[in-house]
Amino acid sequence: MRSLIDILELSTAELDKLIATADDIIANPEKYAHKCAGKKLATLFFEPSTRTRLSFEAAMYELGGNVLGFSEAQSSSAAKGESVADTAKTVSCYADIIAMRHPKEGAPLVASMNASIPVINAGDGGHNHPTQTLADLLTIHREKGHFDNLTVGLCGDLKFGRTVHSLIAALRRYNNVKFVFISPNELKIPDYVKDSLKKEGIEYSETTDLEAAMPCLDILYMTRVQRERFFNEEEYLRLKDSYILTPEKLLGAKADMKILHPLPRVNEISVAIDNDPRACYFKQVLYGKYMRMALILMLLEVE
Ligand code: CP
């Protein structure tokens, strides 16, 4: 039995296989419509979500399975003090697979150590969000056709952004991928990420200037400044509008650059960009569902 807590638990060969399965699901959805008949997915969400929870649920329904779960800690026995370990043991009696989001880093790992069914990390604090990375990878692969030789700009909250940390971990394994980290000084990418890139000889640069970085980018990955990760409201208010992508700021971008965002967006991408052919963030939402379908099949060992 296998869980998914960190994107690095998947080899690049397994990522290729998930992408191939997702591509096949997109092309032949009817082939997959009953693959999980009789199986149940439990969505245990201790933190708010629209995309991740609903796409996991849609994924399981489209595989012919069923779904149970909760969407906030207050409606579960966590509100009465139940531990994550006991919750995982309990839900193992009802379901075949768990998708868990939790504000505390490491909570899904604890769940996986106590559950008797696979556990998927659906986001743990500022740590990891591997299934968002699966959505990001499928988007890049379908839009660009490859991962090698891309220059990837990551913009916004690079300190707390779990989607950013997981995406860097996944992309650094491909050939000649370069990173450009664009953030205010207060939300810079953590030193441990830079140290490990340096150690492996992976090229990266840091800047506060989005427009200056724009011309060299193949991918621009925008992120939200996350109010929920700040201890200080004043600091959040000061930083929240650091980067707002507008049509004017895109003037220096490549014609085939792709704009991704894990969403939700607040105002960091102007809605005027939504119809730009480079905007991929709503396709990314859809692709997330297909990758979650592929992942459920893999973890449940469904042929
Ligand atoms: N991208 C993402 O994790 O969105 P939700 O918070 O809506 O699940």
CSV table of C-alpha atoms and ligand atoms in Angstrom, one decimal:
chain,number,residue,atom,x,y,z
A,1,MET,CA,0.0,0.0,0.0
A,2,ARG,CA,1.3,3.4,-1.0
A,3,SER,CA,0.5,7.0,0.0
A,4,LEU,CA,1.5,10.3,-1.6
A,5,ILE,CA,2.8,12.9,0.9
A,6,ASP,CA,5.6,14.6,-1.1
A,7,ILE,CA,5.9,14.9,-4.9
A,8,LEU,CA,9.5,13.4,-4.7
A,9,GLU,CA,8.0,10.1,-3.8
A,10,LEU,CA,7.1,9.8,-7.4
A,11,SER,CA,10.0,9.1,-9.8
A,12,THR,CA,10.1,10.9,-13.1
A,13,ALA,CA,9.1,7.6,-14.8
A,14,GLU,CA,6.0,7.5,-12.6
A,15,LEU,CA,5.2,11.1,-13.4
A,16,ASP,CA,5.4,10.3,-17.1
A,17,LYS,CA,3.1,7.4,-16.5
A,18,LEU,CA,0.6,9.6,-14.6
A,19,ILE,CA,0.7,12.2,-17.4
A,20,ALA,CA,0.2,9.4,-20.0
A,21,THR,CA,-2.8,8.1,-18.1
A,22,ALA,CA,-4.3,11.6,-17.7
A,23,ASP,CA,-3.9,12.2,-21.4
A,24,ASP,CA,-5.6,8.9,-22.1
A,25,ILE,CA,-8.5,9.8,-19.7
A,26,ILE,CA,-8.9,13.1,-21.5
A,27,ALA,CA,-9.1,11.3,-24.9
A,28,ASN,CA,-11.1,8.3,-23.7
A,29,PRO,CA,-13.2,9.2,-20.6
A,30,GLU,CA,-15.6,6.3,-21.1
A,31,LYS,CA,-12.8,3.8,-20.7
A,32,TYR,CA,-12.4,4.9,-17.1
A,33,ALA,CA,-16.0,5.5,-16.1
A,34,HIS,CA,-16.3,2.4,-13.9
A,35,LYS,CA,-12.7,1.7,-12.9
A,36,CYS,CA,-13.4,2.6,-9.2
A,37,ALA,CA,-16.9,1.2,-9.0
A,38,GLY,CA,-17.5,0.1,-5.3
A,39,LYS,CA,-14.5,2.2,-4.0
A,40,LYS,CA,-14.8,5.2,-1.7
A,41,LEU,CA,-12.7,8.3,-1.4
A,42,ALA,CA,-12.7,10.2,2.0
A,43,THR,CA,-11.9,13.9,1.7
A,44,LEU,CA,-10.7,15.1,5.1
A,45,PHE,CA,-10.3,18.9,4.8
A,46,PHE,CA,-9.3,20.7,7.9
A,47,GLU,CA,-8.6,23.9,5.9
A,48,PRO,CA,-10.7,25.6,3.2
A,49,SER,CA,-10.5,24.5,-0.4
A,50,THR,CA,-12.5,24.8,-3.6
A,51,ARG,CA,-10.4,23.2,-6.3
A,52,THR,CA,-8.6,20.5,-4.5
A,53,ARG,CA,-11.5,19.0,-2.6
A,54,LEU,CA,-14.0,19.3,-5.4
A,55,SER,CA,-11.6,18.0,-8.1
A,56,PHE,CA,-10.8,15.0,-5.9
A,57,GLU,CA,-14.5,14.4,-5.5
A,58,ALA,CA,-15.2,14.9,-9.2
A,59,ALA,CA,-12.3,12.6,-10.0
A,60,MET,CA,-13.7,9.8,-7.9
A,61,TYR,CA,-17.2,10.2,-9.3
A,62,GLU,CA,-15.8,10.2,-12.9
A,63,LEU,CA,-14.1,6.9,-12.1
A,64,GLY,CA,-17.4,5.4,-10.9
A,65,GLY,CA,-16.6,5.6,-7.2
A,66,ASN,CA,-18.2,7.3,-4.3
A,67,VAL,CA,-17.1,10.0,-1.9
A,68,LEU,CA,-17.6,10.8,1.8
A,69,GLY,CA,-15.8,13.3,4.1
A,70,PHE,CA,-15.9,16.7,5.7
A,71,SER,CA,-14.8,20.2,4.5
A,72,GLU,CA,-13.9,21.9,7.8
A,73,ALA,CA,-12.4,20.8,11.0
A,74,GLN,CA,-15.3,22.2,13.1
A,75,SER,CA,-17.7,19.6,11.6
A,76,SER,CA,-15.4,16.7,12.5
A,77,SER,CA,-14.4,15.3,15.9
A,78,ALA,CA,-11.1,17.2,15.6
A,79,ALA,CA,-13.2,20.0,17.2
A,80,LYS,CA,-13.6,17.7,20.2
A,81,GLY,CA,-9.9,17.1,20.4
A,82,GLU,CA,-9.5,13.9,18.3
A,83,SER,CA,-6.0,13.3,17.0
A,84,VAL,CA,-5.1,13.1,13.3
A,85,ALA,CA,-3.8,9.5,14.0
A,86,ASP,CA,-7.2,8.4,15.5
A,87,THR,CA,-9.1,10.1,12.7
A,88,ALA,CA,-7.0,8.2,10.1
A,89,LYS,CA,-7.6,4.9,11.8
A,90,THR,CA,-11.3,5.6,12.0
A,91,VAL,CA,-11.7,6.7,8.4
A,92,SER,CA,-9.8,3.5,7.3
A,93,CYS,CA,-12.8,1.6,8.5
A,94,TYR,CA,-15.1,3.5,6.0
A,95,ALA,CA,-13.1,4.3,2.9
A,96,ASP,CA,-10.5,2.9,0.4
A,97,ILE,CA,-8.4,6.0,0.1
A,98,ILE,CA,-8.0,9.4,1.9
A,99,ALA,CA,-7.3,12.9,0.5
A,100,MET,CA,-6.3,15.1,3.5
A,101,ARG,CA,-5.7,18.9,3.8
A,102,HIS,CA,-4.4,20.2,7.1
A,103,PRO,CA,-3.0,23.5,8.3
A,104,LYS,CA,-0.2,21.7,10.2
A,105,GLU,CA,2.9,20.6,8.3
A,106,GLY,CA,3.3,16.8,8.5
A,107,ALA,CA,-0.4,16.0,9.5
A,108,PRO,CA,-1.0,14.0,6.3
A,109,LEU,CA,2.2,12.1,7.0
A,110,VAL,CA,1.0,11.2,10.5
A,111,ALA,CA,-2.3,10.1,8.9
A,112,SER,CA,-0.5,7.9,6.5
A,113,MET,CA,1.5,6.2,9.3
A,114,ASN,CA,-1.8,5.4,11.1
A,115,ALA,CA,-4.2,4.6,8.3
A,116,SER,CA,-4.6,1.2,6.7
A,117,ILE,CA,-5.5,2.8,3.4
A,118,PRO,CA,-3.5,5.1,1.1
A,119,VAL,CA,-3.4,8.8,2.1
A,120,ILE,CA,-2.9,11.7,-0.3
A,121,ASN,CA,-1.5,15.0,0.9
A,122,ALA,CA,-3.9,17.6,-0.4
A,123,GLY,CA,-1.8,20.4,1.1
A,124,ASP,CA,-0.2,20.7,4.5
A,125,GLY,CA,0.5,24.2,5.9
A,126,GLY,CA,3.3,25.9,4.0
A,127,HIS,CA,5.0,22.6,3.3
A,128,ASN,CA,3.8,20.6,0.3
A,129,HIS,CA,0.9,20.3,-2.2
A,130,PRO,CA,1.9,17.4,-4.4
A,131,THR,CA,-1.4,17.0,-6.3
A,132,GLN,CA,-1.3,20.7,-7.3
A,133,THR,CA,2.1,20.0,-8.7
A,134,LEU,CA,0.6,17.1,-10.7
A,135,ALA,CA,-1.9,19.6,-12.1
A,136,ASP,CA,1.0,22.1,-12.9
A,137,LEU,CA,3.1,19.4,-14.6
A,138,LEU,CA,0.2,18.2,-16.8
A,139,THR,CA,-0.5,21.8,-17.8
A,140,ILE,CA,3.2,22.5,-18.7
A,141,HIS,CA,3.4,19.2,-20.5
A,142,ARG,CA,0.3,19.8,-22.6
A,143,GLU,CA,1.2,23.4,-23.3
A,144,LYS,CA,4.9,23.0,-23.9
A,145,GLY,CA,5.3,19.4,-24.8
A,146,HIS,CA,8.3,18.9,-22.5
A,147,PHE,CA,10.0,20.0,-19.2
A,148,ASP,CA,13.6,20.2,-20.3
A,149,ASN,CA,15.3,23.5,-21.1
A,150,LEU,CA,12.5,25.7,-19.6
A,151,THR,CA,13.0,28.9,-17.7
A,152,VAL,CA,10.4,29.1,-15.0
A,153,GLY,CA,9.6,32.3,-13.2
A,154,LEU,CA,7.9,31.9,-9.8
A,155,CYS,CA,6.3,35.1,-8.6
A,156,GLY,CA,4.7,36.3,-5.3
A,157,ASP,CA,4.8,34.5,-2.0
A,158,LEU,CA,7.8,32.2,-2.4
A,159,LYS,CA,8.3,31.8,1.4
A,160,PHE,CA,5.0,30.2,2.5
A,161,GLY,CA,3.8,29.0,-1.0
A,162,ARG,CA,3.6,25.2,-0.7
A,163,THR,CA,2.7,24.9,-4.4
A,164,VAL,CA,5.9,26.7,-5.3
A,165,HIS,CA,8.0,24.4,-3.1
A,166,SER,CA,6.5,21.3,-4.5
A,167,LEU,CA,6.8,22.5,-8.2
A,168,ILE,CA,10.5,23.4,-7.8
A,169,ALA,CA,11.1,19.9,-6.3
A,170,ALA,CA,9.5,18.3,-9.3
A,171,LEU,CA,11.0,20.4,-12.1
A,172,ARG,CA,14.6,20.4,-10.8
A,173,ARG,CA,14.9,16.8,-11.8
A,174,TYR,CA,14.6,17.6,-15.5
A,175,ASN,CA,17.5,18.8,-17.7
A,176,ASN,CA,18.5,22.4,-17.9
A,177,VAL,CA,15.5,23.9,-16.1
A,178,LYS,CA,16.3,27.4,-14.8
A,179,PHE,CA,14.4,29.2,-12.1
A,180,VAL,CA,13.8,32.9,-11.6
A,181,PHE,CA,12.5,33.7,-8.1
A,182,ILE,CA,10.4,37.0,-8.2
A,183,SER,CA,9.2,38.2,-4.7
A,184,PRO,CA,9.4,41.0,-2.2
A,185,ASN,CA,12.3,40.6,0.1
A,186,GLU,CA,10.0,39.6,3.0
A,187,LEU,CA,8.7,36.6,1.0
A,188,LYS,CA,11.8,35.3,-0.6
A,189,ILE,CA,12.3,31.6,-1.4
A,190,PRO,CA,13.7,29.8,1.7
A,191,ASP,CA,17.5,29.4,1.9
A,192,TYR,CA,17.3,25.6,2.1
A,193,VAL,CA,15.7,25.6,-1.4
A,194,LYS,CA,18.5,27.8,-2.8
A,195,ASP,CA,21.2,25.8,-1.0
A,196,SER,CA,20.0,22.6,-2.5
A,197,LEU,CA,19.8,24.1,-6.0
A,198,LYS,CA,23.3,25.4,-5.7
A,199,LYS,CA,24.5,22.1,-4.5
A,200,GLU,CA,23.1,20.4,-7.6
A,201,GLY,CA,24.4,23.1,-10.0
A,202,ILE,CA,20.9,24.2,-11.0
A,203,GLU,CA,20.8,27.8,-12.3
A,204,TYR,CA,18.5,30.3,-10.5
A,205,SER,CA,18.3,34.0,-10.0
A,206,GLU,CA,16.4,36.2,-7.6
A,207,THR,CA,14.8,39.6,-8.3
A,208,THR,CA,12.0,41.9,-7.0
A,209,ASP,CA,11.3,43.2,-10.5
A,210,LEU,CA,8.7,41.2,-12.4
A,211,GLU,CA,8.9,43.2,-15.6
A,212,ALA,CA,12.7,42.9,-15.8
A,213,ALA,CA,12.4,39.1,-15.5
A,214,MET,CA,9.6,38.7,-18.0
A,215,PRO,CA,11.4,38.5,-21.4
A,216,CYS,CA,13.4,35.4,-20.5
A,217,LEU,CA,10.5,33.3,-19.1
A,218,ASP,CA,8.9,30.3,-20.7
A,219,ILE,CA,6.5,29.8,-17.8
A,220,LEU,CA,5.3,32.4,-15.3
A,221,TYR,CA,3.9,30.8,-12.2
A,222,MET,CA,2.0,33.5,-10.2
A,223,THR,CA,1.0,33.0,-6.6
A,224,ARG,CA,-1.2,34.7,-4.1
A,225,VAL,CA,0.1,36.4,-1.0
A,226,GLN,CA,-1.6,34.1,1.6
A,227,ARG,CA,-3.3,36.1,4.4
A,228,GLU,CA,-3.7,32.8,6.4
A,229,ARG,CA,0.1,32.3,6.7
A,230,PHE,CA,0.8,35.7,8.2
A,231,PHE,CA,1.0,36.3,12.0
A,232,ASN,CA,0.8,40.1,11.4
A,233,GLU,CA,-2.1,41.7,9.5
A,234,GLU,CA,-0.2,44.9,8.9
A,235,GLU,CA,2.6,43.0,7.2
A,236,TYR,CA,0.0,41.2,5.0
A,237,LEU,CA,-1.7,44.4,4.0
A,238,ARG,CA,1.7,45.9,3.1
A,239,LEU,CA,2.7,43.0,0.9
A,240,LYS,CA,-0.5,41.7,-0.6
A,241,ASP,CA,-0.4,43.9,-3.7
A,242,SER,CA,3.3,43.5,-4.4
A,243,TYR,CA,2.7,42.0,-7.9
A,244,ILE,CA,-0.4,42.5,-10.0
A,245,LEU,CA,0.0,41.1,-13.5
A,246,THR,CA,-1.6,43.4,-16.1
A,247,PRO,CA,-1.6,43.4,-19.9
A,248,GLU,CA,1.0,46.2,-19.8
A,249,LYS,CA,3.3,44.1,-17.7
A,250,LEU,CA,3.1,41.3,-20.3
A,251,LEU,CA,4.4,43.5,-23.1
A,252,GLY,CA,7.9,42.2,-22.7
A,253,ALA,CA,6.8,38.5,-22.4
A,254,LYS,CA,7.4,35.8,-25.0
A,255,ALA,CA,4.5,35.2,-27.3
A,256,ASP,CA,4.5,31.5,-26.2
A,257,MET,CA,5.1,32.1,-22.5
A,258,LYS,CA,2.5,30.3,-20.4
A,259,ILE,CA,0.9,31.9,-17.3
A,260,LEU,CA,0.0,29.5,-14.5
A,261,HIS,CA,-1.5,30.1,-11.1
A,262,PRO,CA,-2.6,27.5,-8.6
A,263,LEU,CA,-5.6,29.7,-7.7
A,264,PRO,CA,-7.5,31.0,-5.8
A,265,ARG,CA,-6.4,34.4,-7.2
A,266,VAL,CA,-7.2,37.6,-5.2
A,267,ASN,CA,-6.0,40.4,-7.5
A,268,GLU,CA,-2.5,39.3,-8.5
A,269,ILE,CA,-3.7,38.6,-12.1
A,270,SER,CA,-5.9,41.2,-13.7
A,271,VAL,CA,-9.1,39.6,-15.2
A,272,ALA,CA,-8.1,41.4,-18.4
A,273,ILE,CA,-5.5,38.7,-18.9
A,274,ASP,CA,-8.0,35.8,-18.7
A,275,ASN,CA,-8.6,35.8,-22.4
A,276,ASP,CA,-5.0,36.1,-23.3
A,277,PRO,CA,-3.9,32.8,-25.1
A,278,ARG,CA,-1.0,32.6,-22.7
A,279,ALA,CA,-3.3,32.3,-19.7
A,280,CYS,CA,-3.5,28.7,-18.6
A,281,TYR,CA,-4.8,28.9,-15.0
A,282,PHE,CA,-8.3,27.6,-15.7
A,283,LYS,CA,-7.0,24.8,-17.9
A,284,GLN,CA,-4.8,24.0,-15.0
A,285,VAL,CA,-7.9,23.6,-12.8
A,286,LEU,CA,-9.3,21.0,-15.2
A,287,TYR,CA,-6.0,19.2,-15.7
A,288,GLY,CA,-5.8,18.8,-11.9
A,289,LYS,CA,-8.9,16.6,-12.0
A,290,TYR,CA,-7.4,14.3,-14.6
A,291,MET,CA,-4.2,14.0,-12.7
A,292,ARG,CA,-6.1,13.2,-9.5
A,293,MET,CA,-8.0,10.5,-11.4
A,294,ALA,CA,-4.7,9.0,-12.6
A,295,LEU,CA,-3.3,9.2,-9.1
A,296,ILE,CA,-6.3,7.5,-7.5
A,297,LEU,CA,-6.0,4.7,-10.1
A,298,MET,CA,-2.3,4.3,-9.3
A,299,LEU,CA,-2.6,4.2,-5.5
A,300,LEU,CA,-5.6,1.9,-5.6
A,301,GLU,CA,-3.7,-0.3,-8.0
A,302,VAL,CA,-6.5,-0.3,-10.5
A,303,GLU,CA,-5.4,-1.6,-13.9
B,1,CP,N1,-5.0,25.3,-5.7
B,1,CP,C1,-5.7,25.0,-4.6
B,1,CP,O1,-5.1,24.3,-3.7
B,1,CP,O2,-6.9,25.6,-4.5
B,1,CP,P1,-7.9,25.3,-3.3
B,1,CP,O3,-7.3,25.9,-2.1
B,1,CP,O4,-9.2,25.9,-3.7
B,1,CP,O5,-8.0,23.8,-3.1
